Coordinates of C-alpha atoms in Angstrom, one line a residue:
Chain A
M17 CA 37.4 -12.5 23.9
E18 CA 37.6 -13.7 27.7
V19 CA 34.4 -16.2 27.0
N20 CA 36.1 -17.8 24.1
K21 CA 38.8 -18.7 26.1
T22 CA 37.0 -20.1 29.5
P23 CA 36.7 -23.5 28.8
R24 CA 40.3 -24.5 28.8
Q25 CA 40.8 -22.3 31.5
A26 CA 38.2 -23.8 34.1
S27 CA 39.0 -27.3 33.3
Q28 CA 42.4 -27.1 33.9
F29 CA 42.0 -24.8 37.1
W30 CA 40.6 -27.9 39.3
P31 CA 44.0 -30.2 38.0
S32 CA 46.4 -27.7 38.8
F33 CA 45.0 -26.1 42.1
Y34 CA 44.9 -29.6 43.4
K35 CA 48.8 -30.6 42.3
K36 CA 49.3 -27.5 43.8
T37 CA 47.8 -28.8 47.2
I38 CA 49.4 -31.8 47.3
I39 CA 52.9 -30.4 47.0
I40 CA 52.3 -28.2 50.1
V41 CA 50.8 -30.6 51.9
A42 CA 53.9 -33.2 51.7
V43 CA 56.3 -30.3 52.0
T44 CA 54.5 -29.0 55.2
Q45 CA 54.7 -32.6 56.9
L46 CA 58.0 -33.5 55.5
G47 CA 59.2 -29.9 57.3
V48 CA 57.5 -31.0 60.3
T49 CA 59.0 -34.4 60.5
L50 CA 62.3 -33.1 60.1
L51 CA 61.9 -30.6 62.9
V52 CA 61.0 -33.8 65.2
A53 CA 63.4 -35.5 64.0
G54 CA 66.2 -33.0 65.0
L55 CA 65.0 -32.1 68.1
M56 CA 65.2 -36.0 68.9
A57 CA 68.6 -35.9 67.9
A58 CA 69.9 -32.9 69.5
T59 CA 68.1 -33.1 73.0
G60 CA 67.8 -37.2 74.0
V61 CA 64.4 -38.1 74.5
G62 CA 63.2 -38.1 78.3
A63 CA 59.6 -39.0 79.3
L64 CA 58.2 -34.8 79.8
A65 CA 60.6 -34.5 76.3
L66 CA 58.2 -36.8 74.6
L67 CA 54.8 -35.6 75.7
I68 CA 56.3 -31.6 74.6
I69 CA 57.1 -33.4 71.4
V70 CA 54.2 -34.9 70.7
G71 CA 52.4 -31.8 72.0
A72 CA 54.2 -29.8 69.3
L73 CA 53.9 -32.4 66.9
F74 CA 50.3 -32.7 67.3
A75 CA 49.7 -28.4 67.4
T76 CA 51.4 -28.1 64.5
S77 CA 50.0 -30.8 62.7
L78 CA 46.4 -29.4 63.4
I79 CA 47.0 -25.9 62.2
A80 CA 48.9 -26.2 59.2
N81 CA 46.0 -28.9 58.4
I82 CA 43.5 -26.5 59.1
I83 CA 45.3 -24.1 56.6
I84 CA 45.7 -26.6 54.5
V85 CA 41.8 -27.6 54.3
H86 CA 40.8 -23.7 54.2
M87 CA 42.9 -23.4 51.4
I88 CA 41.4 -26.3 48.8
S89 CA 37.6 -25.8 49.8
R90 CA 38.0 -22.0 49.3
P91 CA 37.3 -23.1 45.3
T92 CA 34.8 -25.3 46.1
K93 CA 33.0 -22.7 48.3
D94 CA 32.8 -20.1 45.6
L95 CA 31.6 -22.0 43.1
I96 CA 28.9 -23.6 45.4
A97 CA 28.0 -19.9 46.6
A98 CA 28.3 -19.0 42.5
I99 CA 25.7 -21.4 42.0
I100 CA 23.7 -20.6 45.0
H101 CA 23.1 -17.0 43.3
V102 CA 22.2 -17.8 39.7
S103 CA 19.7 -20.5 41.1
G104 CA 18.1 -17.4 42.4
E105 CA 17.7 -19.2 46.0
K106 CA 18.4 -17.0 48.9
P107 CA 22.3 -16.1 49.3
A108 CA 23.9 -18.5 52.0
L109 CA 27.1 -17.7 51.4
P110 CA 28.9 -14.2 50.5
L111 CA 29.3 -13.7 46.7
P112 CA 32.9 -14.4 45.2
N113 CA 34.0 -11.7 43.0
S114 CA 35.1 -12.9 39.7
N115 CA 36.9 -10.2 38.9
S116 CA 39.1 -10.3 41.9
P117 CA 42.8 -10.2 40.9
A118 CA 43.5 -13.4 43.6
Y119 CA 40.8 -15.1 41.2
A120 CA 42.3 -13.8 37.5
K121 CA 45.4 -15.3 38.2
S122 CA 44.6 -18.9 39.9
G123 CA 42.1 -19.1 36.8
L124 CA 39.1 -19.6 38.6
H125 CA 37.6 -16.0 37.1
D126 CA 37.0 -17.8 34.1
A127 CA 35.0 -20.8 35.9
L128 CA 33.0 -18.1 37.8
Q129 CA 32.6 -16.2 34.9
T130 CA 31.2 -19.1 33.3
I131 CA 28.3 -19.8 35.3
Y132 CA 27.3 -16.4 35.8
E133 CA 26.8 -16.4 31.6
L134 CA 25.1 -19.9 31.3
S135 CA 22.3 -18.6 33.8
T136 CA 22.0 -15.2 31.7
H137 CA 21.2 -17.7 28.2
Q138 CA 19.3 -19.7 30.5
D139 CA 16.9 -16.4 30.9
D140 CA 17.1 -16.0 27.5
S141 CA 15.6 -19.6 26.5
T142 CA 13.1 -19.7 29.4
D143 CA 11.6 -16.4 27.8
T144 CA 11.4 -17.4 24.3
A145 CA 10.1 -20.7 25.4
S146 CA 7.3 -19.2 27.4
D147 CA 6.6 -16.5 23.9
E148 CA 7.7 -13.5 26.6
S149 CA 9.3 -10.9 25.8
T150 CA 13.5 -11.3 24.7
T151 CA 14.1 -8.6 27.4
P152 CA 17.4 -6.5 27.7
S153 CA 18.4 -5.8 31.7
S154 CA 16.2 -3.3 32.9
A155 CA 19.7 -1.1 32.8
V156 CA 20.1 -1.2 28.9
A157 CA 16.3 -1.0 28.9
A158 CA 15.7 2.2 30.5
A159 CA 18.9 3.1 28.0
L160 CA 17.2 2.2 25.5
D161 CA 13.7 4.1 25.9
L162 CA 15.6 7.0 26.4
T163 CA 17.1 7.3 23.4
N164 CA 15.0 9.2 20.3
C165 CA 15.8 6.0 17.6
G166 CA 13.5 3.1 18.1
F167 CA 14.5 -0.4 18.4
V168 CA 12.5 -3.5 17.5
A169 CA 13.2 -7.2 17.7
M170 CA 11.5 -10.0 15.9
D171 CA 11.6 -13.3 16.5
S172 CA 11.6 -16.2 13.4
N173 CA 7.8 -16.1 13.5
R174 CA 8.1 -12.0 13.0
A175 CA 6.3 -11.4 15.7
I176 CA 7.7 -8.1 17.9
T177 CA 9.5 -9.1 20.9
Y178 CA 10.8 -6.4 22.1
V179 CA 10.4 -2.4 21.4
N180 CA 11.7 0.4 23.0
K181 CA 9.5 3.5 23.8
A182 CA 10.7 5.4 20.4
A183 CA 9.9 3.1 18.2
P184 CA 6.4 3.4 16.1
I185 CA 4.2 0.4 17.0
H186 CA 0.4 0.1 17.9
I187 CA -1.4 -2.6 19.5
D188 CA -4.4 -4.0 18.6
T189 CA -7.1 -6.0 21.2
N190 CA -5.5 -9.0 21.2
G191 CA -1.7 -7.1 22.6
V192 CA -0.1 -8.2 19.2
R193 CA 2.5 -5.6 18.5
T194 CA 2.4 -4.2 15.1
L195 CA 5.0 -2.0 13.6
D196 CA 3.1 1.4 12.5
L197 CA 5.7 1.7 9.4
L198 CA 4.8 2.9 5.9
F199 CA 7.4 1.5 3.6
N200 CA 7.2 2.3 0.2
D201 CA 5.6 -1.1 -0.9
H202 CA 3.7 -1.9 1.9
N203 CA 4.7 -5.2 2.2
D204 CA 8.8 -4.4 2.0
L205 CA 9.7 -5.6 4.8
N206 CA 8.5 -8.9 4.7
K207 CA 9.9 -9.2 1.1
W208 CA 12.8 -8.6 2.1
L209 CA 12.7 -11.2 5.1
D210 CA 11.2 -13.8 3.0
S211 CA 14.0 -13.7 0.6
C212 CA 16.6 -13.3 4.3
E213 CA 14.8 -16.8 5.1
E214 CA 15.5 -18.8 1.9
V215 CA 18.7 -17.5 1.3
S216 CA 20.6 -15.6 4.3
V217 CA 22.4 -16.6 7.3
H218 CA 22.8 -13.3 8.0
A219 CA 21.8 -9.9 6.3
E220 CA 21.5 -6.3 6.7
H221 CA 19.6 -3.9 4.7
V222 CA 18.4 0.0 4.8
W223 CA 15.3 1.7 4.0
T224 CA 15.3 5.7 4.0
R225 CA 12.9 8.1 4.2
V226 CA 9.9 5.8 5.3
P227 CA 7.1 7.3 7.5
D228 CA 5.1 6.4 10.6
R229 CA 1.7 7.9 8.8
L230 CA 0.4 9.1 6.0
P231 CA 1.1 13.0 4.8
N232 CA -0.8 15.8 6.6
E233 CA -1.0 13.8 10.3
E234 CA -0.1 15.0 13.1
N235 CA 3.3 13.9 14.6
R236 CA 4.5 12.6 11.9
R237 CA 7.9 11.1 11.7
L238 CA 10.6 10.0 9.1
F239 CA 13.0 7.2 9.4
D240 CA 16.1 5.5 8.0
V241 CA 15.0 1.9 8.9
M242 CA 18.0 -0.5 9.5
A243 CA 17.1 -4.1 9.3
S244 CA 19.5 -6.4 10.3
Y245 CA 18.7 -11.0 10.3
N246 CA 20.2 -13.5 11.9
K247 CA 19.1 -16.7 11.3
G248 CA 18.1 -18.9 14.0
S249 CA 19.0 -16.1 16.8
A250 CA 16.5 -15.5 19.3
A251 CA 15.7 -12.2 18.1
E252 CA 16.1 -13.2 14.5
T253 CA 15.5 -9.7 13.2
V254 CA 16.7 -6.4 14.9
L255 CA 15.4 -3.2 13.5
T256 CA 16.9 0.1 14.3
L257 CA 15.1 2.9 13.8
I258 CA 16.6 6.8 13.4
D259 CA 14.7 9.2 13.9
R260 CA 15.3 12.2 10.4
T261 CA 12.1 14.0 10.8
D262 CA 14.2 17.2 11.1
V263 CA 15.8 16.3 7.4
Y264 CA 13.4 14.7 6.1
S265 CA 10.8 17.1 7.3
V266 CA 12.4 20.2 5.2
D267 CA 12.2 18.2 2.3
E268 CA 8.7 16.8 2.6
E269 CA 8.2 20.6 2.2
S270 CA 10.0 21.0 -1.1
L271 CA 8.2 18.7 -2.4
D272 CA 4.8 20.2 -1.7
F273 CA 6.5 23.2 -2.9
I274 CA 7.4 21.0 -6.2
A275 CA 3.6 19.4 -6.3
F276 CA 2.7 23.0 -5.9
A277 CA 4.8 24.4 -8.9
A278 CA 3.7 21.4 -11.2
H279 CA -0.1 22.2 -10.3
E280 CA 0.5 26.5 -11.4
L281 CA 2.5 25.1 -14.6
R282 CA -0.8 23.3 -16.1
G283 CA -3.1 26.0 -16.2
P284 CA -0.4 27.6 -19.0
I285 CA 0.4 24.5 -20.9
T286 CA -3.8 23.8 -21.0
V287 CA -3.9 27.2 -23.1
I288 CA -0.8 25.8 -24.8
R289 CA -2.4 22.7 -25.9
G290 CA -5.8 23.7 -26.1
Y291 CA -5.5 26.6 -28.5
L292 CA -2.6 24.5 -30.6
D293 CA -5.3 21.7 -30.9
V294 CA -7.7 24.6 -32.0
L295 CA -5.7 25.8 -34.2
N296 CA -4.1 22.8 -36.0
D297 CA -7.9 22.2 -37.2
E298 CA -8.7 26.0 -37.7
L299 CA -5.7 26.5 -39.8
D300 CA -5.1 23.1 -41.6
S301 CA -6.4 24.5 -45.5
V302 CA -4.3 27.4 -44.6
L303 CA -0.9 26.2 -43.9
Q304 CA 2.4 25.9 -45.8
D305 CA 3.7 21.8 -45.6
D306 CA 6.5 22.8 -43.7
Q307 CA 4.7 25.0 -41.3
H308 CA 2.6 22.3 -40.7
E309 CA 5.9 20.5 -39.6
L310 CA 6.6 23.6 -37.5
F311 CA 2.8 23.0 -35.9
R312 CA 3.6 19.1 -35.0
R313 CA 6.6 20.1 -33.1
L314 CA 4.8 22.6 -31.0
I315 CA 2.1 19.8 -30.4
V316 CA 4.7 17.6 -30.0
S317 CA 6.2 20.0 -27.4
S318 CA 3.8 20.7 -25.2
N319 CA 2.4 16.9 -25.3
R320 CA 5.9 16.1 -24.0
L321 CA 5.9 19.3 -21.4
S322 CA 3.1 18.1 -19.9
G323 CA 3.6 14.7 -19.5
Y324 CA 7.0 15.5 -18.1
I325 CA 4.7 17.8 -15.3
N326 CA 2.8 14.4 -14.3
N327 CA 5.7 12.2 -13.9
I328 CA 7.0 15.7 -11.6
L329 CA 3.3 15.3 -10.0
N330 CA 3.4 11.5 -9.7
T331 CA 6.6 11.5 -7.8
S332 CA 6.1 13.8 -5.8
R333 CA 3.0 12.4 -4.9
Y334 CA 4.3 9.0 -4.8
D335 CA 7.3 9.8 -2.4
R336 CA 4.9 11.3 0.0
R337 CA 3.0 8.5 -0.1
H338 CA 0.0 10.0 -2.0
L339 CA 0.3 8.0 -5.1
K340 CA -3.1 6.1 -5.5
V341 CA -4.2 4.3 -8.4
H342 CA -7.8 3.5 -9.2
L343 CA -8.5 -0.5 -11.1
I344 CA -10.8 -0.5 -13.1
E345 CA -11.1 -3.1 -16.3
D346 CA -9.9 -1.9 -19.2
S347 CA -8.2 -2.9 -22.7
I348 CA -4.3 -2.6 -23.7
G349 CA -5.9 -1.7 -26.8
G350 CA -8.2 1.0 -25.0
I351 CA -5.2 2.5 -23.2
Y352 CA -2.6 2.9 -26.1
D353 CA -5.5 4.9 -27.9
V354 CA -5.1 7.7 -24.9
I355 CA -1.5 8.1 -26.6
S356 CA -1.7 7.3 -30.0
D357 CA -2.1 10.2 -31.5
D358 CA 0.7 11.5 -29.6
M359 CA 2.8 9.0 -29.7
K360 CA 2.6 9.0 -33.6
M361 CA 3.4 12.5 -34.3
R362 CA 6.3 12.2 -31.6
A363 CA 7.7 9.5 -33.7
T364 CA 6.9 11.0 -37.0
A365 CA 8.5 14.5 -35.7
Q366 CA 11.8 12.7 -34.6
N367 CA 12.0 10.3 -37.4
R368 CA 11.0 7.3 -35.7
L369 CA 9.2 4.3 -37.8
L370 CA 6.8 3.4 -34.8
A371 CA 4.9 0.1 -35.1
V372 CA 2.3 -1.2 -32.8
Q373 CA 0.8 -4.4 -32.7
I374 CA -1.5 -5.0 -30.1
P375 CA -3.7 -8.2 -30.8
A376 CA -7.6 -7.6 -30.6
G377 CA -8.4 -10.8 -28.8
L378 CA -6.3 -10.3 -25.6
P379 CA -8.0 -10.2 -22.4
T380 CA -9.0 -7.4 -20.3
I381 CA -6.1 -6.2 -17.6
A382 CA -7.3 -4.1 -14.0
A383 CA -5.7 -1.1 -15.1
D384 CA -5.7 2.6 -14.3
R385 CA -6.0 4.3 -17.9
A386 CA -4.3 7.4 -17.0
S387 CA -1.7 6.3 -15.1
L388 CA -0.8 3.2 -17.1
S389 CA -0.9 5.1 -20.6
E390 CA 1.9 7.4 -19.0
V391 CA 4.1 4.6 -18.4
L392 CA 3.1 3.3 -22.1
G393 CA 4.0 6.7 -23.3
N394 CA 7.1 6.8 -21.0
L395 CA 8.1 3.9 -22.7
I396 CA 8.2 4.8 -26.0
D397 CA 9.8 8.8 -25.5
N398 CA 13.1 6.6 -24.0
A399 CA 13.1 4.7 -27.0
I400 CA 12.4 7.4 -29.5
K401 CA 15.3 9.6 -27.1
Y402 CA 17.9 6.8 -27.2
S403 CA 17.7 5.8 -30.4
N404 CA 18.4 6.9 -34.0
E405 CA 17.3 8.8 -36.7
G406 CA 15.1 6.4 -38.7
G407 CA 15.3 3.6 -36.2
A408 CA 12.3 1.3 -35.5
I409 CA 10.4 1.2 -32.4
N410 CA 8.1 -2.2 -31.6
V411 CA 5.1 -2.4 -29.7
T412 CA 3.6 -5.5 -28.6
A413 CA 1.2 -7.0 -26.1
A414 CA 1.1 -10.9 -25.5
V415 CA -0.9 -13.0 -23.1
N416 CA 2.0 -14.3 -20.6
G417 CA 0.2 -16.5 -18.1
N418 CA -2.0 -14.5 -15.3
F419 CA -0.4 -11.4 -17.3
V420 CA -0.7 -9.7 -20.5
D421 CA 3.0 -8.2 -21.2
V422 CA 3.7 -4.9 -23.0
S423 CA 6.9 -4.7 -24.9
V424 CA 8.6 -1.2 -26.2
E425 CA 11.8 -2.2 -27.9
D426 CA 14.4 0.0 -29.7
H427 CA 16.9 -0.6 -32.2
G428 CA 19.0 2.2 -30.6
I429 CA 22.8 2.3 -27.8
G430 CA 21.5 -0.2 -25.7
M431 CA 23.1 -0.4 -22.5
P432 CA 25.6 -2.0 -20.7
E433 CA 24.3 -4.3 -17.8
S434 CA 26.1 -2.3 -15.0
V435 CA 23.2 0.4 -16.3
V436 CA 20.8 -2.0 -16.2
S437 CA 20.7 -3.0 -12.6
Q438 CA 19.9 0.9 -11.5
L439 CA 17.7 2.1 -14.2
F440 CA 14.5 2.1 -12.2
Q441 CA 16.3 4.4 -9.1
K442 CA 15.1 8.1 -8.7
F443 CA 17.4 10.6 -10.6
Y444 CA 19.5 7.8 -12.0
R445 CA 20.8 8.5 -15.4
S446 CA 23.7 6.8 -17.1
H447 CA 27.1 8.1 -17.6
R448 CA 26.3 8.0 -21.1
S449 CA 22.7 9.5 -21.5
R450 CA 23.9 12.5 -19.2
E451 CA 26.3 13.3 -21.6
T452 CA 24.0 12.8 -24.8
V453 CA 20.8 12.8 -24.0
A454 CA 18.4 15.6 -21.5
G455 CA 16.2 13.6 -18.9
T456 CA 15.6 14.3 -15.6
G457 CA 15.6 10.5 -14.7
I458 CA 12.4 10.0 -13.1
G459 CA 10.1 8.6 -15.9
L460 CA 11.6 4.7 -15.2
Y461 CA 11.5 5.1 -11.6
I462 CA 7.9 6.9 -12.0
S463 CA 7.0 4.0 -14.3
K464 CA 7.9 1.4 -12.2
A465 CA 6.3 3.0 -8.9
I466 CA 3.1 2.9 -11.0
V467 CA 3.0 -0.5 -13.0
E468 CA 4.1 -2.5 -9.6
S469 CA 0.6 -0.2 -8.1
H470 CA -0.8 -2.3 -10.5
G471 CA 0.5 -5.3 -9.0
G472 CA 2.5 -5.8 -12.1
T473 CA 6.1 -6.2 -13.0
I474 CA 8.3 -4.0 -15.4
S475 CA 11.5 -5.1 -16.7
V476 CA 14.1 -4.8 -19.7
R477 CA 15.8 -6.6 -21.7
S478 CA 19.1 -4.9 -23.3
E479 CA 22.6 -5.4 -24.9
D480 CA 25.0 -2.6 -25.5
G481 CA 24.8 -0.7 -29.3
R482 CA 22.4 -3.5 -30.0
G483 CA 18.8 -1.7 -28.4
S484 CA 16.5 -2.3 -25.5
T485 CA 13.5 -3.9 -24.8
F486 CA 11.4 -2.8 -22.3
T487 CA 8.2 -4.9 -21.0
V488 CA 5.1 -4.1 -18.4
S489 CA 3.4 -6.9 -17.0
I490 CA -0.3 -6.3 -15.7
P491 CA -2.4 -9.0 -14.1
I492 CA -5.3 -9.9 -16.1
Y493 CA -8.8 -8.6 -15.0
S494 CA -10.2 -12.0 -14.3
T495 CA -7.3 -13.1 -12.3
V496 CA -7.8 -10.5 -9.3
A497 CA -11.1 -9.1 -10.5
D498 CA -12.7 -10.4 -6.9
K499 CA -9.7 -9.1 -4.8
L500 CA -10.4 -6.0 -6.7
R501 CA -14.6 -6.1 -5.8
A502 CA -13.0 -7.0 -2.2
G503 CA -11.8 -3.2 -2.2
N504 CA -14.9 -2.2 -3.1
N505 CA -14.0 -0.1 -6.2
S506 CA -17.3 1.7 -6.0
N507 CA -16.6 4.7 -8.7
E508 CA -16.1 2.2 -10.8
G509 CA -16.8 3.2 -14.4
M510 CA -15.8 7.1 -14.0
I511 CA -14.7 8.5 -17.1
K512 CA -11.3 9.3 -16.3
E513 CA -8.9 10.7 -18.5
G514 CA -5.3 12.5 -18.2
Q515 CA -4.2 12.5 -14.4
G516 CA -7.9 11.5 -13.3
W517 CA -8.5 10.3 -9.6
I518 CA -6.5 7.7 -8.7
K519 CA -7.9 5.5 -6.0
N520 CA -5.9 3.1 -2.9
H521 CA -6.0 -0.5 -3.7
S522 CA -3.7 -2.0 -1.6
M523 CA -6.1 -4.0 -0.4
Y524 CA -5.9 -6.1 -4.0
R525 CA -2.0 -7.1 -3.2
G526 CA -3.4 -9.1 -0.3
Chain B
M2 CA -31.6 13.7 -24.7
A3 CA -29.5 15.2 -27.1
I4 CA -26.8 18.1 -25.2
H5 CA -27.8 21.5 -26.3
S6 CA -27.1 23.8 -23.7
I7 CA -23.9 23.7 -21.5
L8 CA -22.6 26.3 -18.8
V9 CA -19.3 27.3 -18.2
I10 CA -18.2 28.1 -14.6
E11 CA -15.0 28.5 -15.2
D12 CA -12.6 31.7 -13.6
D13 CA -9.3 31.6 -16.0
R14 CA -10.2 34.0 -18.9
F15 CA -7.6 32.2 -21.3
I16 CA -9.3 28.9 -20.5
G17 CA -12.9 30.1 -19.9
E18 CA -12.4 31.7 -23.6
M19 CA -10.9 29.0 -25.6
Y20 CA -14.0 26.6 -24.1
V21 CA -16.5 28.5 -24.8
R22 CA -14.9 29.2 -28.5
S23 CA -15.0 25.6 -29.4
L24 CA -18.2 24.8 -27.6
K25 CA -19.9 27.3 -29.7
K26 CA -18.2 26.5 -32.8
A27 CA -19.3 23.2 -32.5
G28 CA -22.7 24.2 -32.5
Y29 CA -23.6 24.2 -28.4
E30 CA -25.7 26.9 -27.2
V31 CA -22.9 28.6 -24.2
D32 CA -23.1 30.5 -21.2
W33 CA -20.1 31.2 -19.2
V34 CA -19.8 32.6 -15.5
V35 CA -16.7 33.1 -13.9
D36 CA -17.5 33.4 -10.2
G37 CA -18.8 30.8 -8.0
N38 CA -22.1 32.1 -6.7
D39 CA -23.0 33.4 -10.0
G40 CA -22.2 30.0 -11.3
L41 CA -24.8 28.8 -8.9
I42 CA -27.2 30.8 -9.2
T43 CA -26.9 30.8 -13.1
A44 CA -26.8 26.6 -12.7
R45 CA -30.4 26.6 -9.9
N46 CA -32.3 29.7 -12.2
K47 CA -31.9 27.9 -16.2
Q48 CA -31.8 24.0 -17.2
Y49 CA -28.8 23.1 -19.0
D50 CA -27.7 20.2 -20.7
A51 CA -24.4 20.2 -19.4
I52 CA -22.3 22.0 -16.5
L53 CA -18.7 22.4 -16.9
L54 CA -17.0 23.6 -13.2
D55 CA -13.8 24.4 -12.2
V56 CA -12.8 23.8 -8.5
M57 CA -10.8 26.8 -7.3
L58 CA -13.3 29.5 -8.4
P59 CA -13.6 32.7 -6.4
E60 CA -16.4 33.1 -4.0
R61 CA -17.4 29.3 -3.8
R62 CA -15.6 26.4 -4.9
G63 CA -16.5 23.9 -7.0
G64 CA -17.0 21.6 -4.7
E65 CA -19.5 23.6 -2.4
I66 CA -21.4 24.2 -5.5
L67 CA -22.1 20.9 -6.5
E68 CA -22.8 19.7 -2.9
A69 CA -25.9 22.5 -3.0
L70 CA -26.5 21.0 -6.3
R71 CA -26.6 17.4 -5.9
G72 CA -25.9 17.3 -2.4
G73 CA -29.3 17.4 -0.7
S74 CA -31.7 14.6 -0.8
E75 CA -33.2 16.2 -4.2
D76 CA -31.5 16.1 -7.3
L77 CA -31.7 20.1 -8.3
I78 CA -30.2 19.4 -11.6
P79 CA -31.4 15.8 -12.5
N80 CA -30.9 16.5 -16.7
S81 CA -27.8 18.5 -16.4
R82 CA -24.5 16.4 -17.1
V83 CA -22.1 17.5 -14.1
I84 CA -18.0 17.5 -15.9
V85 CA -15.5 18.5 -13.5
L86 CA -12.5 20.2 -15.0
T87 CA -9.6 20.8 -12.7
N88 CA -6.0 20.8 -12.6
F89 CA -5.5 20.6 -8.9
E90 CA -5.3 17.5 -7.0
Q91 CA -7.9 17.7 -4.8
D92 CA -7.6 15.4 -1.2
D93 CA -9.2 12.0 -1.7
E94 CA -12.0 13.1 0.1
S95 CA -13.3 15.9 -1.4
R96 CA -12.4 14.5 -4.7
M97 CA -14.3 11.3 -3.8
A98 CA -17.4 13.4 -2.9
M99 CA -17.0 15.3 -6.2
Q100 CA -16.7 12.2 -8.3
Q101 CA -20.0 10.6 -6.1
N102 CA -21.7 13.9 -7.4
A103 CA -20.0 14.4 -11.0
D104 CA -20.6 12.6 -14.4
A105 CA -16.7 13.1 -15.1
Y106 CA -13.6 14.0 -13.6
L107 CA -11.1 15.3 -15.6
I108 CA -7.7 16.9 -15.6
K109 CA -7.8 20.8 -17.8
A110 CA -4.3 20.1 -18.9
E111 CA -4.9 17.1 -20.5
I112 CA -8.4 17.7 -22.2
T113 CA -8.1 19.8 -25.1
P114 CA -11.3 21.7 -26.6
K115 CA -11.2 18.3 -29.2
R116 CA -10.9 16.2 -26.5
L117 CA -14.0 18.2 -24.4
I118 CA -16.2 17.9 -27.2
S119 CA -15.8 14.1 -27.5
V120 CA -16.6 13.1 -23.9
L121 CA -19.6 15.6 -24.5
Q122 CA -20.5 13.3 -27.1
Q123 CA -19.8 10.2 -25.6
L124 CA -22.3 11.4 -22.1
D125 CA -24.6 12.5 -25.3
G126 CA -27.4 9.3 -25.4
T127 CA -26.1 8.4 -21.8
A128 CA -28.4 8.5 -18.5
P129 CA -27.1 11.8 -16.6
A130 CA -25.5 10.9 -13.2
P131 CA -24.1 8.2 -11.9
I132 CA -23.4 6.9 -15.3
D133 CA -22.2 3.8 -16.7
Q134 CA -19.2 5.1 -18.8
P135 CA -16.8 3.6 -20.8
Q136 CA -13.5 5.1 -20.8
V137 CA -13.2 7.8 -22.8

């Protein structure tokens, strides 16, 4: 770019110009002297002639010097004019056009350009220092305001320094501007910036399908958000928001449809599970052993179907930012009890050895019983699916700092590292599992979402061919009780079962 | 006070019959109505120990029935426990309102008759709504 060459050419301009001027002066004077000498030699000197010669010499030198002075002072005049212009004073001299061909040829173009650019940088730093917006030129700002895309610039304190019209923000009574973007995890952007500040000089990240309002609110928009981070720059973080409402709103409707369809499925499932439960009791004494086994398979299958419907409903809720959990004091043992019979039956039906060791004295956790039992059900279901006939599955629990860890370990097919990193993505199915095991790829996705809604984490250790261990860490109740109380969990103590109600606790993560 | 008499307000015939059959077998005295208006009238005319209330009902929704029975200044059914049973997710607001006035709020697909009876047994012997009830 021109700018990179600027210092060299600007500094070279003056010496070369000076040298050229001296040569011109010397040559001119020499020419004049030769002319005079020639005249004197040819004519012989009379008084009148002398007068003529001196007069001619005077006139010639005068004209030549005026031209020379004009030439020498021209760049100085232009530079002064440029400096006057950038200093903001009323222009006394015509403003030199740095782009004229004569300047480009002589090299003065770069010197003038440098002055103009220096003035622009200075404007920026003055604005930042006084905590004003990093405002692009009015022409650019006007253009950005006409686009459908949002542009947001933030400084190193994550304060918004510029937004265009399309960007969704709100301004509080103190004039502080805040982004109206509902990230999946409401702290996504800040978390990413935290990691950037720690390890990155330059970084970029994209979030898709980020809404600015809750579902069913009017004029809801959905964006793809691209963030770019440049450490130390005046606009350290720049967000580009591409309005994809047209594309994604269609998906939203299909999510609504999925939720509706899943609800419809619950009706028949209620009857099937209910009557199986009833008949299993009533026919207990009548059925043969093999018939008992068939019955168990019916029950296991209907329970699994019900679990998958719950996964679909939860996923559709989560994707629409509807998934909410209501955290109350509970025990891992109690939560496991909800699914205990079902899991035992599933393991037996598929010939797996399920061993559950949950110590009695574990501290209580802050949990949504229905959601968390679904997570454990998903993990055990996976352990059954991805292990071999007769394989052992161990469920254990232990305290780990401020958390209670629940681990589900299988000795099945395991997976390579490349698979592990993508495991919790929606619809992700490894090449191998696609070939060998049925599934939708939402079980782990929704499990992670639920666990993180508890303020917990989910992780996996796996060895290809040796098996996998999934660990869910949930905060111990006493460590988060204050925050939960601050969140006004007014329905604490309500009986909840199955997909009971789930209350938002975003305040809980503070 | 033990739970003995139960009113089932449920419009789905299969589900209604299933609950009624199991509850009767378990020794409860059960009345069953299928629409919301009848449900409200029956609940006001006779005192039941427990009411199983569906949400999506013809004529009158479960939420309206509950509001009419317990939403006013006076609780019209102070001696009854109300168990809301639904398969359909409510929006937060109406769900919250129902939970304020109900003793339990359950998803039908998760509640087999056996579980329903165990919920009733748990509610038995506890004070009517809002109860301080541990998990099922």
